[in-house]
MMTF fields as JSON, N, C-alpha, C and O atoms, coordinates in Angstrom:
{
  "mmtfVersion": "1.0.0",
  "mmtfProducer": "UNKNOWN",
  "numBonds": 543,
  "numAtoms": 544,
  "numGroups": 136,
  "numChains": 1,
  "numModels": 1,
  "chainsPerModel": [1],
  "groupsPerChain": [136],
  "chainIdList": ["A"],
  "bondAtomList": [4, 2, 8, 6, 12, 10, 16, 14, 20, 18, 24, 22, 28, 26, 32, 30, 36, 34, 40, 38, 44, 42, 48, 46, 52, 50, 56, 54, 60, 58, 64, 62, 68, 66, 72, 70, 76, 74, 80, 78, 84, 82, 88, 86, 92, 90, 96, 94, 100, 98, 104, 102, 108, 106, 112, 110, 116, 114, 120, 118, 124, 122, 128, 126, 132, 130, 136, 134, 140, 138, 144, 142, 148, 146, 152, 150, 156, 154, 160, 158, 164, 162, 168, 166, 172, 170, 176, 174, 180, 178, 184, 182, 188, 186, 192, 190, 196, 194, 200, 198, 204, 202, 208, 206, 212, 210, 216, 214, 220, 218, 224, 222, 228, 226, 232, 230, 236, 234, 240, 238, 244, 242, 248, 246, 252, 250, 256, 254, 260, 258, 264, 262, 268, 266, 272, 270, 276, 274, 280, 278, 284, 282, 288, 286, 292, 290, 296, 294, 300, 298, 304, 302, 308, 306, 312, 310, 316, 314, 320, 318, 324, 322, 328, 326, 332, 330, 336, 334, 340, 338, 344, 342, 348, 346, 352, 350, 356, 354, 360, 358, 364, 362, 368, 366, 372, 370, 376, 374, 380, 378, 384, 382, 388, 386, 392, 390, 396, 394, 400, 398, 404, 402, 408, 406, 412, 410, 416, 414, 420, 418, 424, 422, 428, 426, 432, 430, 436, 434, 440, 438, 444, 442, 448, 446, 452, 450, 456, 454, 460, 458, 464, 462, 468, 466, 472, 470, 476, 474, 480, 478, 484, 482, 488, 486, 492, 490, 496, 494, 500, 498, 504, 502, 508, 506, 512, 510, 516, 514, 520, 518, 524, 522, 528, 526, 532, 530, 536, 534, 540, 538],
  "bondOrderList": [1, 1, 1, 1, 1, 1, 1, 1, 1, 1, 1, 1, 1, 1, 1, 1, 1, 1, 1, 1, 1, 1, 1, 1, 1, 1, 1, 1, 1, 1, 1, 1, 1, 1, 1, 1, 1, 1, 1, 1, 1, 1, 1, 1, 1, 1, 1, 1, 1, 1, 1, 1, 1, 1, 1, 1, 1, 1, 1, 1, 1, 1, 1, 1, 1, 1, 1, 1, 1, 1, 1, 1, 1, 1, 1, 1, 1, 1, 1, 1, 1, 1, 1, 1, 1, 1, 1, 1, 1, 1, 1, 1, 1, 1, 1, 1, 1, 1, 1, 1, 1, 1, 1, 1, 1, 1, 1, 1, 1, 1, 1, 1, 1, 1, 1, 1, 1, 1, 1, 1, 1, 1, 1, 1, 1, 1, 1, 1, 1, 1, 1, 1, 1, 1, 1],
  "groupList": [{"groupName": "LEU", "atomNameList": ["N", "CA", "C", "O"], "elementList": ["N", "C", "C", "O"], "formalChargeList": [0, 0, 0, 0], "bondAtomList": [1, 0, 2, 1, 3, 2], "bondOrderList": [1, 1, 2], "singleLetterCode": "L", "chemCompType": "L-PEPTIDE LINKING"}, {"groupName": "HIS", "atomNameList": ["N", "CA", "C", "O"], "elementList": ["N", "C", "C", "O"], "formalChargeList": [0, 0, 0, 0], "bondAtomList": [1, 0, 2, 1, 3, 2], "bondOrderList": [1, 1, 2], "singleLetterCode": "H", "chemCompType": "L-PEPTIDE LINKING"}, {"groupName": "SER", "atomNameList": ["N", "CA", "C", "O"], "elementList": ["N", "C", "C", "O"], "formalChargeList": [0, 0, 0, 0], "bondAtomList": [1, 0, 2, 1, 3, 2], "bondOrderList": [1, 1, 2], "singleLetterCode": "S", "chemCompType": "L-PEPTIDE LINKING"}, {"groupName": "GLY", "atomNameList": ["N", "CA", "C", "O"], "elementList": ["N", "C", "C", "O"], "formalChargeList": [0, 0, 0, 0], "bondAtomList": [1, 0, 2, 1, 3, 2], "bondOrderList": [1, 1, 2], "singleLetterCode": "G", "chemCompType": "PEPTIDE LINKING"}, {"groupName": "ALA", "atomNameList": ["N", "CA", "C", "O"], "elementList": ["N", "C", "C", "O"], "formalChargeList": [0, 0, 0, 0], "bondAtomList": [1, 0, 2, 1, 3, 2], "bondOrderList": [1, 1, 2], "singleLetterCode": "A", "chemCompType": "L-PEPTIDE LINKING"}, {"groupName": "ASP", "atomNameList": ["N", "CA", "C", "O"], "elementList": ["N", "C", "C", "O"], "formalChargeList": [0, 0, 0, 0], "bondAtomList": [1, 0, 2, 1, 3, 2], "bondOrderList": [1, 1, 2], "singleLetterCode": "D", "chemCompType": "L-PEPTIDE LINKING"}, {"groupName": "ARG", "atomNameList": ["N", "CA", "C", "O"], "elementList": ["N", "C", "C", "O"], "formalChargeList": [0, 0, 0, 0], "bondAtomList": [1, 0, 2, 1, 3, 2], "bondOrderList": [1, 1, 2], "singleLetterCode": "R", "chemCompType": "L-PEPTIDE LINKING"}, {"groupName": "PHE", "atomNameList": ["N", "CA", "C", "O"], "elementList": ["N", "C", "C", "O"], "formalChargeList": [0, 0, 0, 0], "bondAtomList": [1, 0, 2, 1, 3, 2], "bondOrderList": [1, 1, 2], "singleLetterCode": "F", "chemCompType": "L-PEPTIDE LINKING"}, {"groupName": "VAL", "atomNameList": ["N", "CA", "C", "O"], "elementList": ["N", "C", "C", "O"], "formalChargeList": [0, 0, 0, 0], "bondAtomList": [1, 0, 2, 1, 3, 2], "bondOrderList": [1, 1, 2], "singleLetterCode": "V", "chemCompType": "L-PEPTIDE LINKING"}, {"groupName": "ASN", "atomNameList": ["N", "CA", "C", "O"], "elementList": ["N", "C", "C", "O"], "formalChargeList": [0, 0, 0, 0], "bondAtomList": [1, 0, 2, 1, 3, 2], "bondOrderList": [1, 1, 2], "singleLetterCode": "N", "chemCompType": "L-PEPTIDE LINKING"}, {"groupName": "GLN", "atomNameList": ["N", "CA", "C", "O"], "elementList": ["N", "C", "C", "O"], "formalChargeList": [0, 0, 0, 0], "bondAtomList": [1, 0, 2, 1, 3, 2], "bondOrderList": [1, 1, 2], "singleLetterCode": "Q", "chemCompType": "L-PEPTIDE LINKING"}, {"groupName": "THR", "atomNameList": ["N", "CA", "C", "O"], "elementList": ["N", "C", "C", "O"], "formalChargeList": [0, 0, 0, 0], "bondAtomList": [1, 0, 2, 1, 3, 2], "bondOrderList": [1, 1, 2], "singleLetterCode": "T", "chemCompType": "L-PEPTIDE LINKING"}, {"groupName": "PRO", "atomNameList": ["N", "CA", "C", "O"], "elementList": ["N", "C", "C", "O"], "formalChargeList": [0, 0, 0, 0], "bondAtomList": [1, 0, 2, 1, 3, 2], "bondOrderList": [1, 1, 2], "singleLetterCode": "P", "chemCompType": "L-PEPTIDE LINKING"}, {"groupName": "GLU", "atomNameList": ["N", "CA", "C", "O"], "elementList": ["N", "C", "C", "O"], "formalChargeList": [0, 0, 0, 0], "bondAtomList": [1, 0, 2, 1, 3, 2], "bondOrderList": [1, 1, 2], "singleLetterCode": "E", "chemCompType": "L-PEPTIDE LINKING"}, {"groupName": "TRP", "atomNameList": ["N", "CA", "C", "O"], "elementList": ["N", "C", "C", "O"], "formalChargeList": [0, 0, 0, 0], "bondAtomList": [1, 0, 2, 1, 3, 2], "bondOrderList": [1, 1, 2], "singleLetterCode": "W", "chemCompType": "L-PEPTIDE LINKING"}, {"groupName": "LYS", "atomNameList": ["N", "CA", "C", "O"], "elementList": ["N", "C", "C", "O"], "formalChargeList": [0, 0, 0, 0], "bondAtomList": [1, 0, 2, 1, 3, 2], "bondOrderList": [1, 1, 2], "singleLetterCode": "K", "chemCompType": "L-PEPTIDE LINKING"}, {"groupName": "ILE", "atomNameList": ["N", "CA", "C", "O"], "elementList": ["N", "C", "C", "O"], "formalChargeList": [0, 0, 0, 0], "bondAtomList": [1, 0, 2, 1, 3, 2], "bondOrderList": [1, 1, 2], "singleLetterCode": "I", "chemCompType": "L-PEPTIDE LINKING"}, {"groupName": "TYR", "atomNameList": ["N", "CA", "C", "O"], "elementList": ["N", "C", "C", "O"], "formalChargeList": [0, 0, 0, 0], "bondAtomList": [1, 0, 2, 1, 3, 2], "bondOrderList": [1, 1, 2], "singleLetterCode": "Y", "chemCompType": "L-PEPTIDE LINKING"}, {"groupName": "CYS", "atomNameList": ["N", "CA", "C", "O"], "elementList": ["N", "C", "C", "O"], "formalChargeList": [0, 0, 0, 0], "bondAtomList": [1, 0, 2, 1, 3, 2], "bondOrderList": [1, 1, 2], "singleLetterCode": "C", "chemCompType": "L-PEPTIDE LINKING"}, {"groupName": "MET", "atomNameList": ["N", "CA", "C", "O"], "elementList": ["N", "C", "C", "O"], "formalChargeList": [0, 0, 0, 0], "bondAtomList": [1, 0, 2, 1, 3, 2], "bondOrderList": [1, 1, 2], "singleLetterCode": "M", "chemCompType": "L-PEPTIDE LINKING"}],
  "groupTypeList": [0, 1, 2, 3, 3, 4, 3, 5, 1, 6, 6, 7, 8, 9, 1, 5, 0, 7, 7, 10, 4, 4, 9, 11, 3, 4, 0, 3, 6, 5, 6, 8, 12, 13, 8, 14, 2, 8, 2, 10, 8, 9, 4, 0, 4, 6, 15, 0, 0, 13, 3, 2, 0, 12, 0, 16, 14, 8, 4, 3, 13, 8, 2, 3, 7, 15, 6, 17, 4, 4, 3, 1, 18, 7, 7, 11, 0, 15, 5, 15, 13, 4, 10, 0, 2, 18, 8, 19, 14, 6, 13, 4, 4, 6, 2, 0, 12, 4, 13, 12, 12, 13, 3, 19, 4, 8, 1, 2, 0, 3, 17, 0, 2, 16, 17, 13, 4, 4, 6, 6, 4, 4, 6, 6, 1, 3, 3, 12, 7, 2, 6, 8, 12, 8, 5, 0],
  "groupIdList": [1, 2, 3, 4, 5, 6, 7, 8, 9, 10, 11, 12, 13, 14, 15, 16, 17, 18, 19, 20, 21, 22, 23, 24, 25, 26, 27, 28, 29, 30, 31, 32, 33, 34, 35, 36, 37, 38, 39, 40, 41, 42, 43, 44, 45, 46, 47, 48, 49, 50, 51, 52, 53, 54, 55, 56, 57, 58, 59, 60, 61, 62, 63, 64, 65, 66, 67, 68, 69, 70, 71, 72, 73, 74, 75, 76, 77, 78, 79, 80, 81, 82, 83, 84, 85, 86, 87, 88, 89, 90, 91, 92, 93, 94, 95, 96, 97, 98, 99, 100, 101, 102, 103, 104, 105, 106, 107, 108, 109, 110, 111, 112, 113, 114, 115, 116, 117, 118, 119, 120, 121, 122, 123, 124, 125, 126, 127, 128, 129, 130, 131, 132, 133, 134, 135, 136],
  "secStructList": [7, 3, 3, 3, 3, 6, 6, 3, 3, 3, 7, 7, 7, 7, 7, 1, 2, 2, 2, 2, 2, 2, 2, 6, 6, 6, 6, 1, 7, 1, 1, 7, 7, 1, 1, 7, 7, 2, 2, 2, 2, 2, 2, 2, 2, 2, 2, 2, 2, 2, 2, 2, 7, 7, 7, 3, 3, 3, 3, 3, 3, 3, 3, 3, 3, 3, 3, 7, 6, 6, 1, 7, 3, 3, 3, 3, 3, 3, 7, 1, 1, 7, 3, 3, 3, 3, 3, 3, 7, 2, 2, 2, 2, 6, 6, 7, 1, 1, 7, 7, 7, 6, 6, 7, 3, 3, 3, 3, 3, 3, 3, 3, 3, 3, 3, 6, 6, 6, 6, 3, 3, 3, 3, 3, 3, 7, 1, 7, 7, 3, 3, 7, 7, 7, 7, 7],
  "xCoordList": [125.256, 126.235, 127.626, 127.865, 128.532, 129.923, 130.763, 130.631, 131.604, 132.446, 133.858, 134.519, 134.316, 135.662, 136.634, 137.818, 136.193, 137.063, 136.202, 134.975, 136.836, 136.104, 135.235, 135.75, 133.945, 133.003, 132.723, 131.941, 133.336, 133.113, 132.066, 132.383, 130.831, 129.738, 129.158, 128.72, 129.155, 128.587, 127.471, 127.555, 126.424, 125.325, 125.525, 125.954, 125.208, 125.317, 123.938, 123.174, 123.613, 122.384, 122.788, 123.586, 122.25, 122.576, 121.731, 120.505, 122.367, 121.667, 121.506, 122.179, 120.638, 120.418, 119.028, 118.388, 118.56, 117.264, 116.137, 115.263, 116.137, 115.079, 115.113, 114.069, 116.302, 116.438, 115.874, 115.095, 116.274, 115.813, 114.307, 113.628, 113.782, 112.344, 111.547, 110.509, 112.015, 111.302, 111.311, 110.333, 112.407, 112.49, 111.672, 111.468, 111.199, 110.33, 108.87, 107.984, 108.611, 107.238, 106.628, 105.442, 107.391, 106.823, 106.269, 105.33, 106.833, 106.328, 105.346, 104.787, 105.138, 104.226, 104.789, 104.034, 106.094, 106.749, 107.646, 108.023, 107.98, 108.863, 110.331, 111.153, 110.663, 112.067, 112.155, 111.181, 113.333, 113.583, 113.83, 114.573, 113.208, 113.544, 114.978, 115.449, 115.658, 117.039, 117.093, 118.047, 116.081, 115.981, 114.617, 113.593, 114.616, 113.371, 112.731, 113.422, 111.424, 110.71, 110.455, 110.524, 110.165, 109.833, 108.615, 108.579, 107.632, 106.429, 106.744, 106.184, 107.632, 108.009, 108.723, 108.458, 109.62, 110.342, 109.36, 109.439, 108.447, 107.465, 106.542, 106.227, 106.106, 105.229, 105.949, 105.367, 107.208, 107.971, 108.243, 108.105, 108.628, 108.898, 107.646, 107.733, 106.491, 105.237, 104.982, 104.644, 105.144, 104.924, 105.903, 105.528, 107.152, 108.153, 107.813, 107.879, 107.447, 107.097, 105.852, 105.852, 104.802, 103.536, 103.595, 102.861, 104.466, 104.543, 105.497, 105.492, 106.318, 107.34, 107.26, 107.88, 106.529, 106.479, 105.087, 104.086, 105.027, 103.732, 103.194, 103.825, 102.039, 101.476, 102.489, 102.908, 102.888, 103.926, 103.526, 102.729, 104.099, 103.976, 105.154, 106.284, 104.899, 105.955, 105.817, 104.731, 106.919, 106.937, 107.436, 108.418, 106.767, 107.203, 106.368, 105.444, 106.708, 105.953, 105.086, 105.536, 103.843, 102.904, 103.262, 103.535, 103.255, 103.518, 102.567, 102.319, 102.035, 101.218, 99.927, 99.5, 99.299, 98.059, 96.961, 96.714, 96.292, 95.2, 94.124, 94.403, 92.877, 91.718, 91.047, 90.767, 90.796, 90.168, 88.667, 88.181, 87.946, 86.486, 85.984, 84.924, 86.717, 86.315, 86.488, 86.025, 87.158, 87.343, 88.712, 89.057, 89.504, 90.848, 91.779, 91.613, 92.749, 93.715, 95.116, 95.508, 95.846, 97.228, 98.12, 97.774, 99.274, 100.206, 101.579, 101.755, 102.536, 103.894, 104.239, 103.94, 104.869, 105.475, 106.958, 107.548, 107.567, 108.992, 109.702, 109.099, 111.001, 111.876, 113.066, 112.998, 114.135, 115.276, 115.99, 116.677, 115.833, 116.611, 115.81, 116.378, 114.496, 113.737, 112.27, 111.809, 111.549, 110.107, 109.413, 110.011, 108.141, 107.358, 105.992, 105.272, 105.626, 104.303, 103.265, 103.475, 102.144, 101.113, 99.73, 99.465, 98.857, 97.443, 96.632, 96.936, 95.61, 94.652, 93.319, 92.765, 92.808, 91.57, 90.39, 90.426, 89.362, 88.158, 87.639, 87.314, 87.558, 86.996, 87.774, 87.175, 89.105, 89.939, 89.893, 89.894, 89.852, 89.861, 88.613, 88.657, 87.503, 86.259, 86.414, 85.715, 87.314, 87.466, 88.415, 88.609, 89.002, 89.87, 89.025, 88.065, 89.371, 88.611, 88.862, 87.995, 90.058, 90.433, 91.612, 92.302, 91.84, 93.006, 94.263, 94.289, 95.307, 96.543, 97.224, 97.309, 97.701, 98.408, 99.79, 100.365, 100.299, 101.639, 102.658, 102.671, 103.506, 104.576, 104.181, 105.013, 102.909, 102.462, 103.204, 103.25, 103.784, 104.469, 103.426, 102.594, 103.481, 102.497, 103.167, 104.3, 102.44, 102.727, 101.606, 100.431, 101.954, 100.972, 101.078, 102.177, 99.93, 99.893, 99.464, 98.466, 100.205, 99.815, 100.733, 101.634, 100.497, 101.279, 102.133, 101.74, 103.293, 104.114, 103.716, 103.443, 103.687, 103.33, 103.947, 104.585, 103.751, 104.141, 102.91, 102.252, 102.608, 101.504, 102.062, 102.724, 101.793, 102.435, 102.13, 103.0, 100.932, 100.578, 101.424, 101.723, 101.816, 102.611, 104.1, 104.913, 104.478, 105.875, 106.639, 107.776, 106.011, 106.728, 106.291, 105.201, 107.159, 106.826, 105.786, 105.796, 104.908, 103.847, 103.541, 103.895, 102.899, 102.502, 100.999, 100.448, 100.341, 98.896, 98.615, 98.97, 97.99, 97.697, 96.481, 95.438, 96.614, 95.555, 94.548, 93.52, 94.786, 93.842, 94.19, 95.076, 93.496, 93.74, 95.133, 95.768, 95.573, 96.868, 96.828, 95.786, 97.972, 98.145, 99.044, 100.235, 98.489, 99.273, 100.043, 99.468, 101.333, 102.201, 103.438, 103.822, 104.067, 105.34, 106.375, 106.586, 106.995, 107.998, 109.267, 109.239, 110.386, 111.672, 112.285, 112.843, 112.192, 112.714, 114.096, 114.683],
  "yCoordList": [109.812, 110.249, 109.98, 109.005, 110.871, 110.721, 110.676, 111.544, 109.698, 109.595, 110.035, 109.41, 111.117, 111.606, 111.156, 111.482, 110.444, 109.984, 109.661, 109.736, 109.308, 108.929, 110.088, 111.156, 109.887, 110.88, 112.033, 112.922, 112.048, 113.148, 112.739, 112.099, 113.106, 112.786, 114.087, 114.938, 114.24, 115.44, 115.025, 113.992, 115.836, 115.573, 116.4, 117.552, 115.798, 116.485, 116.608, 115.642, 117.778, 117.996, 118.421, 119.343, 117.765, 118.071, 119.259, 119.164, 120.361, 121.567, 121.507, 122.231, 120.666, 120.5, 120.987, 121.705, 120.606, 121.037, 120.685, 121.516, 119.473, 119.08, 119.923, 120.326, 120.181, 120.997, 122.392, 122.9, 123.005, 124.361, 124.397, 125.287, 123.449, 123.425, 123.217, 123.85, 122.349, 122.091, 123.328, 123.603, 124.072, 125.277, 126.428, 127.428, 126.313, 127.349, 126.98, 127.659, 125.921, 125.566, 124.503, 124.204, 123.922, 122.925, 121.719, 121.077, 121.411, 120.287, 120.74, 119.915, 122.042, 122.538, 122.41, 122.297, 122.428, 122.299, 123.501, 124.199, 123.731, 124.849, 124.511, 125.403, 123.242, 122.86, 121.528, 120.781, 121.247, 120.045, 118.856, 118.969, 117.712, 116.515, 116.095, 116.297, 115.524, 115.1, 113.849, 113.654, 113.009, 111.826, 111.882, 112.054, 111.738, 111.843, 110.48, 109.486, 110.427, 109.193, 109.173, 110.211, 108.013, 107.89, 108.75, 109.41, 108.75, 109.549, 111.041, 111.753, 111.519, 112.929, 113.3, 114.354, 112.441, 112.704, 112.743, 113.632, 111.796, 111.773, 112.985, 113.557, 113.386, 114.556, 115.819, 116.64, 115.974, 117.141, 117.123, 118.15, 115.972, 115.864, 116.212, 116.875, 115.763, 116.075, 117.581, 118.158, 118.213, 119.657, 120.427, 121.408, 119.984, 120.655, 120.514, 121.491, 119.298, 119.076, 119.858, 120.566, 119.728, 120.358, 121.875, 122.581, 122.377, 123.816, 124.532, 125.761, 123.783, 124.458, 124.178, 124.895, 123.174, 122.847, 123.083, 122.723, 123.685, 123.961, 122.727, 121.67, 122.894, 121.899, 121.727, 122.714, 120.481, 120.265, 119.179, 118.292, 119.274, 118.23, 117.287, 117.729, 115.999, 114.989, 114.086, 113.584, 113.884, 112.975, 111.614, 111.522, 110.558, 109.222, 108.166, 108.469, 106.92, 105.781, 105.217, 105.084, 104.884, 104.312, 102.846, 102.091, 102.468, 101.078, 100.679, 101.46, 99.462, 98.902, 99.655, 99.741, 100.199, 100.959, 100.038, 98.977, 100.454, 99.647, 100.569, 101.478, 100.323, 101.071, 100.198, 99.022, 100.792, 100.062, 100.332, 101.252, 99.538, 99.613, 101.007, 101.426, 101.719, 103.069, 104.075, 105.211, 103.66, 104.535, 105.183, 105.737, 105.126, 105.693, 104.781, 103.562, 105.383, 104.618, 104.813, 105.923, 103.736, 103.771, 103.258, 102.313, 103.899, 103.515, 104.076, 104.82, 103.717, 104.231, 104.953, 104.473, 106.108, 106.779, 106.505, 106.654, 106.105, 105.794, 106.266, 106.476, 106.422, 106.662, 105.716, 104.769, 105.956, 105.029, 104.998, 104.026, 106.06, 106.162, 106.161, 105.953, 106.389, 106.511, 106.167, 106.004, 106.061, 105.819, 106.612, 106.951, 106.896, 107.721, 107.08, 106.874, 106.762, 106.201, 107.302, 108.42, 106.989, 107.992, 107.481, 106.279, 108.435, 108.131, 109.146, 110.339, 108.661, 109.519, 109.316, 108.217, 110.399, 110.294, 110.051, 110.38, 109.479, 109.059, 110.152, 109.867, 111.399, 112.483, 112.681, 112.853, 112.656, 112.815, 111.554, 111.636, 110.396, 109.127, 108.936, 108.238, 109.55, 109.439, 109.993, 109.557, 110.939, 111.558, 110.792, 111.188, 109.709, 108.906, 108.191, 107.503, 108.346, 107.638, 106.125, 105.332, 105.741, 104.322, 104.245, 105.239, 103.064, 102.889, 102.885, 102.245, 103.585, 103.621, 102.257, 101.599, 101.833, 100.548, 100.636, 101.718, 99.518, 99.414, 100.022, 99.694, 100.907, 101.496, 102.73, 103.303, 103.147, 104.317, 105.562, 105.823, 106.331, 107.575, 108.672, 108.897, 109.354, 110.389, 111.591, 111.518, 112.695, 113.831, 113.84, 113.794, 113.9, 113.826, 115.083, 115.492, 115.698, 116.926, 116.612, 115.922, 117.11, 116.858, 117.508, 118.266, 117.205, 117.713, 116.59, 115.424, 116.948, 115.98, 115.976, 117.023, 114.783, 114.64, 113.355, 112.603, 113.123, 111.854, 111.285, 111.957, 110.062, 109.362, 108.771, 107.733, 109.436, 109.087, 107.68, 107.038, 107.186, 105.845, 104.774, 103.751, 104.997, 104.002, 104.28, 103.444, 105.444, 105.823, 105.866, 105.401, 106.425, 106.535, 107.794, 108.322, 108.255, 109.438, 109.07, 107.963, 109.983, 109.739, 111.026, 112.116, 110.895, 112.025, 111.973, 110.97, 113.045, 113.117, 113.627, 114.755, 112.816, 113.154, 114.062, 113.73, 115.211, 116.204, 116.116, 116.789, 115.334, 115.288, 114.194, 113.379, 114.17, 113.117, 113.221, 114.276, 112.106, 112.071, 112.886, 113.035, 113.399, 114.033, 113.093, 112.983, 112.419, 111.467, 112.243, 112.827, 112.231, 112.954, 112.116, 111.296, 112.315, 111.629, 112.153, 113.361, 111.265, 111.645, 110.88, 109.658, 111.589, 110.946, 110.65, 111.545, 109.378, 109.017, 108.46, 108.106],
  "zCoordList": [114.922, 115.892, 115.353, 114.641, 115.712, 115.31, 116.576, 117.438, 116.694, 117.874, 117.515, 116.685, 118.144, 117.88, 118.94, 118.857, 119.899, 120.978, 122.183, 122.119, 123.261, 124.466, 124.939, 125.273, 124.966, 125.458, 124.505, 124.844, 123.318, 122.367, 121.344, 120.342, 121.596, 120.686, 120.154, 120.928, 118.842, 118.227, 117.291, 116.626, 117.243, 116.326, 115.072, 115.131, 113.938, 112.665, 112.042, 112.03, 111.528, 110.784, 109.393, 109.23, 108.398, 107.011, 106.546, 106.505, 106.201, 105.755, 104.239, 103.505, 103.793, 102.365, 101.981, 102.75, 100.809, 100.304, 101.27, 101.517, 101.821, 102.738, 104.013, 104.525, 104.512, 105.719, 105.483, 106.288, 104.374, 104.063, 103.841, 104.353, 103.092, 102.817, 104.094, 104.287, 104.958, 106.205, 107.091, 107.787, 107.069, 107.89, 107.326, 108.015, 106.093, 105.547, 105.748, 105.23, 106.488, 106.829, 105.937, 106.077, 105.028, 104.115, 104.87, 104.401, 106.018, 106.803, 107.879, 108.601, 107.985, 108.997, 110.402, 111.367, 110.522, 111.825, 112.05, 111.109, 113.306, 113.635, 113.441, 113.231, 113.508, 113.32, 112.61, 112.526, 112.103, 111.318, 112.238, 113.213, 111.932, 112.712, 112.392, 111.273, 113.349, 113.115, 112.244, 111.491, 112.347, 111.507, 110.834, 111.494, 109.542, 108.775, 108.621, 108.4, 108.735, 108.422, 106.915, 106.258, 106.38, 104.965, 104.648, 103.61, 105.519, 105.303, 105.237, 104.403, 106.105, 106.09, 104.792, 104.214, 104.339, 103.084, 101.92, 101.072, 101.872, 100.783, 100.829, 99.785, 102.014, 102.144, 101.675, 100.966, 102.067, 101.654, 100.158, 99.493, 99.618, 98.181, 97.372, 96.339, 97.845, 97.152, 97.156, 96.123, 98.31, 98.395, 97.517, 96.874, 97.491, 96.654, 95.174, 94.428, 94.742, 93.335, 92.937, 91.93, 93.724, 93.369, 93.481, 92.789, 94.349, 94.536, 93.605, 93.541, 92.879, 92.081, 90.585, 89.799, 90.179, 88.756, 88.184, 88.803, 87.004, 86.38, 85.649, 85.623, 85.074, 84.16, 83.022, 82.419, 82.722, 81.702, 80.708, 81.014, 79.515, 78.498, 78.643, 78.85, 78.536, 78.594, 77.377, 77.087, 76.669, 75.519, 75.968, 76.705, 75.529, 75.886, 75.203, 74.449, 75.478, 74.963, 76.075, 77.214, 75.747, 76.709, 76.952, 76.018, 78.219, 78.585, 79.706, 80.625, 79.627, 80.702, 80.979, 82.13, 79.948, 80.138, 80.652, 80.079, 81.753, 82.305, 82.846, 83.627, 82.419, 82.918, 83.984, 83.753, 85.148, 86.242, 86.277, 85.619, 87.036, 87.088, 87.47, 87.004, 88.298, 88.707, 87.572, 87.673, 86.484, 85.335, 85.24, 84.197, 86.312, 86.287, 85.494, 85.484, 84.837, 84.039, 84.606, 84.966, 84.678, 85.151, 84.032, 83.322, 83.889, 82.827, 83.14, 84.105, 82.325, 82.444, 81.155, 80.062, 81.293, 80.143, 80.245, 81.315, 79.139, 79.208, 77.95, 76.898, 78.105, 76.971, 77.13, 77.913, 76.411, 76.447, 77.794, 78.109, 78.593, 79.824, 81.122, 82.195, 81.043, 82.294, 82.08, 80.95, 83.187, 83.123, 84.223, 85.244, 83.988, 84.889, 85.064, 84.087, 86.308, 86.59, 86.456, 86.926, 85.815, 85.545, 85.906, 85.911, 86.207, 86.411, 85.619, 85.615, 84.957, 84.257, 84.966, 84.971, 85.57, 86.32, 85.397, 84.211, 85.957, 85.229, 84.291, 83.138, 84.769, 83.966, 82.667, 81.605, 82.745, 81.555, 80.694, 79.465, 81.338, 80.607, 79.752, 78.739, 80.154, 79.374, 77.959, 77.044, 77.775, 76.456, 75.531, 74.382, 76.019, 75.148, 74.094, 74.439, 72.811, 71.781, 71.823, 71.454, 72.278, 72.41, 73.364, 73.592, 73.918, 74.775, 73.924, 72.873, 74.352, 73.564, 73.554, 74.591, 72.405, 72.345, 72.992, 73.105, 73.403, 73.987, 73.021, 71.835, 73.537, 72.744, 71.943, 71.24, 72.043, 71.295, 71.782, 72.985, 70.858, 71.201, 71.373, 70.495, 72.52, 72.836, 73.479, 73.954, 73.482, 74.344, 75.367, 75.003, 76.63, 77.711, 78.567, 78.94, 78.878, 79.667, 81.094, 81.303, 82.072, 83.447, 84.45, 84.089, 85.728, 86.846, 87.436, 87.413, 87.957, 88.67, 90.138, 90.725, 90.719, 92.121, 92.649, 91.912, 93.908, 94.526, 95.193, 95.987, 94.873, 95.521, 96.8, 96.78, 97.908, 99.165, 99.65, 100.24, 99.422, 99.909, 99.247, 99.863, 97.988, 97.274, 97.394, 96.998, 97.935, 98.116, 96.799, 96.718, 95.769, 94.508, 93.773, 93.995, 92.905, 92.115, 91.078, 90.54, 90.805, 89.834, 89.088, 89.537, 87.979, 87.175, 87.021, 86.569, 87.395, 87.245, 85.85, 85.509, 85.058, 83.673, 83.644, 84.207, 82.988, 83.027, 81.913, 81.979, 80.907, 79.799, 78.826, 79.084, 77.708, 76.732, 76.123, 76.131, 75.606, 74.945, 73.667, 73.029, 73.318, 72.023, 71.237, 71.529, 70.252, 69.475, 68.419, 67.501, 68.574, 67.637, 67.374, 68.207, 66.22, 65.994, 66.994, 67.103, 67.696, 68.694, 68.405, 68.258, 68.322, 68.116, 69.464, 70.099, 69.927, 71.252, 71.167, 72.189]
}
């Protein structure tokens, strides 16, 4: 709310990317909420990412690679300026000849998404790593 004087209260709605996307049905609603919940923002961000970006290759260094009992692997791809949380599902992880060592430079193929339960951006790894020389 903005108060411009005694009794003058005006509501403001920000007509930005989230507003436009929500009005095109991305949230499955007829109108935009005036205040967004964290869950709504994450749901919309996931739909926008998954609906607009293709399968992509990402170059980076592997960090914190860990395989869990269910067979899924979690790791971070990073470069000098940023990092990206990643998951490699069990089916793809089975084809790894060995676990990548810390700092290994790779090209990784996958989709961008947001894991809503963790409230963070993530990259779904679509297959085995391609070990190539990468100038980071």
